[in-house]
Amino acid sequence: MNPPCSSKPPPPGDPSAISGHSAISESLAAPLRPEPIRDEAELDEFLTRPGARLTETIRTVPSPLLVLGAGGKMGPTLAVLARRAAEATGHSLEVIAVSRFTDQRARQWLEDRGVRTIAADLLDRSAVARLPDAANVIYLVGRKFGTQGNPSLSWALNTLVPANIAERYAGARIVALSTGNVYPFVPVASDGAAEATPLTPLGEYANAAVARERVFEHFSHRNGTRIALIRLNYAVELRYGVLVDIARRIRAGEPVDLTNGWFNCIWQGDANELILRALPLASAPAEAWNLTGPAKLEVRGLAQQFSALLDRPARFTGTPSDTALLSNPAKLCGELGEPRTPLDTILRWTAHWVRNGGRLLDKPTHFEVRDGKY
Ligand SMILES: NC(=O)c1ccc[n+]([C@@H]2O[C@H](COP(=O)([O-])OP(=O)(O)OC[C@H]3O[C@@H](n4cnc5c(N)ncnc54)[C@H](OP(=O)(O)O)[C@@H]3O)[C@@H](O)[C@H]2O)c1
């Protein structure tokens, strides 16, 4: 068991900006690749490079492994990570990625890397019925942005699709993504919301995300379906994420909003690896697990670090609140270990990427939002 990965934040404005992360992570892992990451081919290769512990888990997974909602920001690299982990151990695991594939490039990218794809709208029960049987399912379907304009679609996606999938795969192990947004804001001086914290968030998106969990829980109770609910806080890679959002503003000379002054995040490669390694944690009744990096990160201090790395002045707006959306990942860290990629390495990669005009997805996280409206 690893030690619990949580601690108190440093004083506001402390240039280290980090509570509890870098020292722990640096001691766990030297940088896993030479710096910097120069282009998308290198980024994708690194994001889909399996570690030894993932390979151990994947060799126990019978074929096929189903990844649902695979066409978004995390699914493509998660599916290929699973595929490469199977290849590394000589395990003939078919990885099947299911999505509507609104983005056809994601579909082609997956096919080119040996992942079978199926285009399906998972709101459609007959389409769900036609999906292949599987004993292991990774569930990534979700809808956050646009909820304000069309809340009924977000509620439908976050309730009807879980019901369709939980019924169709009642005998499977399901790792279902949730979000740290299911928690209310907690004091920044606290250790962050733990899994037992009451789910009383603000806004329709977050409440629909609570509903997503509750629907999965309901079917787990009813049918004995083994489910792990993964409450993820901010995956980051170089094309999107909170760190890119901050770095891009510094680079552009735009002010960084401090209103939401603290957050947690995790390198997407580590998040995907831990999501796959969570398959053995699936249980009936369903259980929730926080997934994020073990540090509380301060927006102001990170902006100052990017200012130094990018050689641009940092400008700020807003006054930090004494509460924030913070999760405590000690429970999952205790079972699976901590994320491998050190924060200061991610910061250097991000600064290099932004300075050199690396491609961005143009999907801002809106981490500054405090009224729950997305
Ligand atoms: N990325 C993060 O930092 C983060 C943080 C917290 C929680 N999460 C959770 O982690 C999960 C994965 O994250 P993500 O960033 O990859 O999310 P994402 O970019 O929104 O991807 C989810 C994908 O689900 C697919 N989908 C939506 N409705 C569907 C339907 N009716 N049928 C089939 N597929 C459908 C969509 O792809 P198509 O258009 O191809 O169907 C969508 O791109 C989400 O559930 C999210 O709530 C992510």
XYZ file of C-alpha atoms and ligand atoms in Angstrom:
422
model
C 0.000 0.000 0.000
C 1.251 3.467 -0.802
C 0.983 6.199 1.781
C -2.121 8.339 1.455
C -1.500 10.986 -1.171
C -2.955 14.145 0.277
C -1.712 17.145 2.201
C -2.361 20.765 3.031
C -1.743 23.447 0.420
C 1.179 25.856 0.687
C 0.301 29.516 1.339
C -1.390 31.274 -1.588
C 1.149 32.535 -4.093
C 3.867 30.133 -2.988
C 5.853 29.722 -6.209
C 6.065 25.974 -5.679
C 2.287 26.087 -6.254
C 2.068 22.468 -5.402
C 1.043 20.566 -2.376
C 2.150 17.011 -2.054
C 2.815 16.081 -5.654
C 6.232 16.689 -7.052
C 8.310 15.286 -4.221
C 6.257 12.078 -4.163
C 6.163 11.628 -7.906
C 9.826 12.455 -8.475
C 10.758 9.787 -6.003
C 8.608 7.250 -7.844
C 9.704 7.805 -11.382
C 12.448 9.425 -13.361
C 11.135 11.109 -16.542
C 9.846 8.305 -18.696
C 11.041 9.691 -22.011
C 13.592 12.208 -23.228
C 12.264 15.732 -23.253
C 10.648 17.490 -24.913
C 7.664 15.949 -26.712
C 8.108 17.467 -30.149
C 5.046 16.465 -32.149
C 1.766 14.560 -32.062
C 3.344 11.305 -33.169
C 5.664 11.412 -30.147
C 2.823 12.508 -27.886
C 0.517 9.698 -28.998
C 3.299 7.145 -28.747
C 4.044 8.238 -25.205
C 0.375 8.406 -24.167
C -0.160 4.834 -25.370
C 3.027 3.290 -24.004
C 1.984 0.655 -21.423
C 3.685 0.190 -18.072
C 4.497 -3.207 -16.613
C 1.624 -3.184 -14.127
C -0.919 -2.478 -16.849
C 0.470 -5.315 -18.914
C -0.017 -7.627 -15.945
C -3.683 -6.632 -15.666
C -4.393 -6.774 -19.391
C -3.065 -10.324 -19.777
C -5.911 -11.438 -17.451
C -8.630 -9.734 -19.521
C -10.487 -12.080 -21.893
C -11.210 -10.900 -25.409
C -12.864 -8.625 -26.369
C -12.431 -5.496 -24.280
C -15.118 -2.952 -25.069
C -14.436 0.792 -24.835
C -17.679 2.787 -25.038
C -17.678 6.500 -25.851
C -14.252 6.001 -27.391
C -14.395 8.890 -29.858
C -13.695 11.739 -27.421
C -10.597 13.175 -25.788
C -9.549 10.127 -23.774
C -10.977 7.138 -25.617
C -8.616 6.877 -28.588
C -5.427 6.814 -26.524
C -7.032 4.580 -23.871
C -8.087 1.982 -26.448
C -4.668 1.948 -28.120
C -2.955 1.780 -24.723
C -4.951 -1.377 -23.965
C -4.102 -2.792 -27.385
C -0.368 -2.138 -26.955
C -0.418 -3.621 -23.440
C -1.926 -6.825 -24.869
C 0.618 -6.897 -27.694
C 3.460 -6.440 -25.209
C 2.451 -9.618 -23.413
C 1.528 -11.637 -26.500
C -2.122 -11.708 -25.455
C -4.554 -11.828 -28.371
C -6.991 -9.300 -26.958
C -9.358 -7.643 -29.373
C -10.065 -4.067 -28.309
C -13.351 -2.744 -29.683
C -14.006 0.998 -29.609
C -17.648 2.081 -29.788
C -18.808 5.647 -30.359
C -20.927 7.577 -32.789
C -17.563 8.733 -34.206
C -18.693 12.261 -34.809
C -14.976 12.758 -35.391
C -14.155 10.338 -38.212
C -10.420 10.992 -37.765
C -10.617 9.365 -34.341
C -12.127 6.280 -35.936
C -9.446 6.059 -38.606
C -6.715 6.700 -36.037
C -7.993 3.756 -33.977
C -8.347 1.428 -36.954
C -4.822 2.285 -38.094
C -3.555 1.120 -34.701
C -5.319 -2.223 -34.612
C -8.454 -1.267 -32.675
C -11.730 -2.442 -34.177
C -14.368 0.282 -34.289
C -18.150 0.156 -34.257
C -20.205 3.270 -34.919
C -23.280 3.273 -32.680
C -25.509 5.721 -30.858
C -25.729 4.212 -27.386
C -29.011 5.994 -26.715
C -30.476 3.564 -29.236
C -31.344 0.353 -27.381
C -31.456 -1.720 -30.552
C -27.918 -0.565 -31.434
C -26.775 -1.514 -27.942
C -28.395 -4.943 -28.330
C -26.332 -5.552 -31.488
C -22.978 -4.838 -29.810
C -20.707 -7.824 -29.259
C -20.771 -9.625 -25.926
C -17.900 -8.745 -23.608
C -16.849 -9.583 -20.073
C -15.048 -6.252 -19.565
C -16.305 -2.786 -20.442
C -14.749 0.655 -20.091
C -17.477 3.304 -20.116
C -16.412 6.811 -21.189
C -19.673 8.241 -22.534
C -20.484 11.682 -21.203
C -21.586 15.203 -22.055
C -20.454 18.288 -20.171
C -20.118 21.282 -22.447
C -23.366 22.397 -23.997
C -25.399 21.280 -21.000
C -26.514 24.867 -20.376
C -27.974 25.108 -23.886
C -29.500 21.628 -23.995
C -29.799 20.177 -20.490
C -32.240 17.448 -21.495
C -29.659 15.866 -23.802
C -27.069 15.806 -21.016
C -29.558 14.173 -18.652
C -30.586 11.644 -21.300
C -26.977 10.729 -22.104
C -26.002 10.491 -18.471
C -28.984 8.376 -17.403
C -30.444 6.437 -20.348
C -27.105 5.300 -21.774
C -25.866 3.954 -18.405
C -29.163 2.062 -18.079
C -28.823 0.619 -21.595
C -25.243 -0.478 -20.959
C -25.751 -1.786 -17.429
C -28.637 -3.964 -18.656
C -26.814 -5.162 -21.783
C -23.619 -5.999 -19.872
C -25.131 -7.128 -16.567
C -22.638 -9.986 -16.283
C -19.570 -7.925 -17.141
C -17.087 -5.913 -15.109
C -17.656 -2.250 -15.889
C -15.280 0.613 -15.173
C -17.522 3.647 -15.590
C -16.103 7.137 -15.750
C -17.638 9.712 -13.492
C -16.190 13.079 -12.507
C -14.960 14.996 -9.470
C -17.716 17.451 -10.370
C -20.125 15.236 -8.399
C -18.734 16.840 -5.227
C -19.524 20.295 -3.898
C -16.682 22.783 -3.469
C -14.579 22.005 -0.389
C -12.249 24.286 1.615
C -8.846 24.641 -0.060
C -7.281 24.034 3.350
C -8.898 20.568 3.489
C -7.552 17.284 2.146
C -10.114 17.342 -0.664
C -13.392 15.480 -1.087
C -13.161 11.784 -0.288
C -15.525 9.194 -1.716
C -17.872 9.455 1.292
C -18.399 13.208 0.815
C -22.124 13.838 0.108
C -22.858 14.394 -3.584
C -24.438 17.850 -3.476
C -22.894 19.725 -6.410
C -24.099 22.874 -8.125
C -25.561 22.907 -11.625
C -27.273 20.593 -14.070
C -24.149 18.981 -15.556
C -22.821 17.917 -12.176
C -26.217 16.673 -11.029
C -26.643 14.689 -14.239
C -23.214 13.193 -13.484
C -24.518 12.186 -10.036
C -27.472 10.599 -11.820
C -25.067 8.669 -14.086
C -23.498 7.130 -10.997
C -26.843 6.423 -9.347
C -28.193 4.621 -12.406
C -25.099 2.405 -12.518
C -25.445 1.780 -8.779
C -29.094 0.858 -9.207
C -28.312 -1.820 -11.791
C -25.376 -3.062 -9.761
C -27.721 -3.582 -6.803
C -30.445 -5.126 -8.952
C -28.345 -7.483 -11.043
C -25.142 -7.890 -9.065
C -23.191 -6.201 -11.858
C -19.611 -5.417 -10.845
C -18.908 -1.728 -11.377
C -16.131 0.706 -10.443
C -17.198 4.349 -10.632
C -14.151 6.478 -11.397
C -14.479 10.106 -10.327
C -11.855 11.751 -12.493
C -10.564 15.264 -11.980
C -8.999 16.914 -14.992
C -7.004 14.717 -17.278
C -4.252 16.756 -18.939
C -2.180 16.154 -22.034
C -0.586 18.643 -24.413
C -3.563 19.307 -26.730
C -6.085 20.131 -24.005
C -6.490 20.430 -20.262
C -6.195 22.922 -17.441
C -2.430 23.260 -17.747
C -2.647 24.042 -21.470
C -5.434 26.537 -20.716
C -3.208 28.394 -18.243
C -0.060 28.205 -20.382
C -1.897 29.368 -23.495
C -3.168 32.446 -21.663
C 0.303 33.346 -20.418
C 1.704 32.921 -23.918
C -1.070 35.115 -25.389
C -0.676 37.810 -22.712
C -4.224 37.170 -21.472
C -5.069 37.393 -17.760
C -5.451 34.145 -15.841
C -8.623 33.948 -13.751
C -7.828 33.135 -10.132
C -11.417 32.853 -8.899
C -11.156 29.074 -8.817
C -7.725 29.138 -7.253
C -6.918 25.440 -6.772
C -7.462 22.186 -8.667
C -6.202 18.615 -9.145
C -5.088 17.058 -12.382
C -3.452 13.923 -13.768
C -1.448 13.141 -16.895
C -3.887 11.497 -19.320
C -1.573 8.561 -19.976
C -1.535 7.813 -16.245
C -5.303 8.295 -15.976
C -5.945 5.871 -18.846
C -3.565 3.341 -17.372
C -5.233 3.510 -13.948
C -8.708 3.294 -15.526
C -7.735 0.036 -17.247
C -6.017 -1.263 -14.121
C -9.239 -0.535 -12.192
C -11.060 -3.439 -13.903
C -10.304 -5.805 -10.973
C -11.764 -3.172 -8.609
C -15.205 -3.510 -10.176
C -17.536 -4.756 -7.458
C -21.162 -5.331 -6.569
C -22.437 -3.170 -5.067
C -20.723 -0.541 -7.189
C -18.027 1.467 -5.468
C -16.663 4.944 -6.194
C -12.971 5.806 -6.581
C -11.401 9.254 -6.937
C -8.855 9.443 -9.726
C -6.522 12.426 -9.910
C -2.985 13.469 -9.085
C -2.174 13.571 -5.381
C -1.315 17.298 -5.364
C -3.408 20.369 -4.846
C -2.261 22.793 -7.492
C -2.559 26.543 -7.163
C -3.533 28.419 -10.321
C -1.483 31.511 -9.410
C 1.709 29.593 -8.688
C 1.367 27.473 -11.846
C 0.823 30.614 -13.911
C 4.027 32.037 -12.402
C 5.894 28.872 -13.342
C 4.582 29.086 -16.923
C 5.524 32.762 -16.953
C 9.130 31.793 -16.181
C 9.152 28.867 -18.629
C 7.615 30.943 -21.431
C 9.429 34.161 -20.586
C 6.173 36.119 -20.597
C 4.670 38.181 -17.753
C 1.755 36.638 -15.842
C -1.372 38.770 -15.518
C -4.257 37.889 -13.254
C -7.921 38.612 -12.733
C -10.297 37.612 -9.945
C -9.801 36.862 -6.283
C -9.277 33.268 -5.176
C -12.121 31.735 -3.248
C -11.349 29.750 -0.115
C -13.184 26.740 -1.602
C -12.464 24.710 -4.736
C -13.266 21.476 -6.534
C -10.664 19.208 -4.984
C -10.627 15.428 -4.686
C -8.582 13.163 -2.493
C -7.296 10.140 -4.456
C -5.788 8.331 -1.447
C -8.145 5.344 -1.747
C -7.263 4.564 -5.364
C -3.581 5.376 -4.832
C -3.624 2.890 -1.967
C -4.863 0.129 -4.290
C -3.085 0.890 -7.554
C -0.204 3.261 -6.685
C 0.283 6.845 -7.714
C 0.392 8.389 -11.182
C 3.830 7.935 -12.719
C 4.438 11.194 -14.548
C 5.947 13.995 -12.438
C 4.168 17.314 -12.500
C 7.232 19.441 -13.239
C 7.918 17.271 -16.297
C 4.349 17.829 -17.514
C 4.776 21.583 -16.996
C 7.962 21.649 -19.092
C 6.332 19.583 -21.851
C 3.293 21.875 -21.821
C 5.366 25.078 -21.989
C 7.434 23.667 -24.863
C 4.305 22.574 -26.734
C 2.556 25.942 -26.361
C 5.710 27.938 -27.203
C 6.199 25.934 -30.390
C 2.605 26.178 -31.569
C 1.726 22.505 -30.997
C -1.801 21.624 -32.137
C -4.532 22.273 -29.576
C -8.001 20.723 -29.584
C -9.651 24.068 -28.842
C -11.661 22.423 -26.069
C -11.168 24.735 -23.071
C -11.863 23.176 -19.683
C -13.563 26.297 -18.260
C -11.891 25.470 -14.967
C -12.774 28.964 -13.724
C -16.535 28.152 -13.685
C -18.024 28.283 -10.172
C -21.755 28.421 -10.875
C -21.989 24.901 -12.326
C -23.029 26.225 -15.761
C -21.211 24.508 -18.652
N -11.211 14.541 -19.819
C -11.308 14.933 -18.555
O -10.502 15.720 -18.056
C -12.413 14.396 -17.692
C -12.552 14.907 -16.396
C -13.564 14.394 -15.582
C -14.375 13.379 -16.039
N -14.213 12.905 -17.309
C -15.111 11.839 -17.744
O -14.384 10.872 -18.457
C -15.132 10.427 -19.599
C -14.235 10.502 -20.821
O -13.718 11.809 -20.913
P -13.465 12.506 -22.305
O -12.750 13.762 -22.003
O -12.926 11.552 -23.299
O -14.982 12.864 -22.697
P -15.501 13.309 -24.128
O -14.416 13.978 -24.895
O -16.760 14.056 -23.901
O -15.788 11.918 -24.834
C -16.938 11.162 -24.567
C -17.428 10.659 -25.880
O -18.612 9.893 -25.710
C -19.187 9.783 -26.977
N -20.633 9.756 -26.891
C -21.450 10.725 -26.424
N -22.712 10.369 -26.589
C -22.708 9.156 -27.185
C -23.716 8.280 -27.631
N -25.032 8.588 -27.516
N -23.350 7.112 -28.180
C -22.052 6.803 -28.328
N -21.051 7.588 -27.923
C -21.380 8.770 -27.371
C -18.783 11.046 -27.764
O -18.072 10.668 -28.944
P -18.876 10.505 -30.352
O -19.235 11.874 -30.780
O -17.906 9.797 -31.208
O -20.067 9.666 -30.040
C -17.858 11.765 -26.834
O -16.789 12.353 -27.505
C -16.368 11.303 -19.683
O -17.465 10.546 -19.308
C -16.150 12.405 -18.681
O -17.328 12.662 -17.948
C -13.256 13.392 -18.139
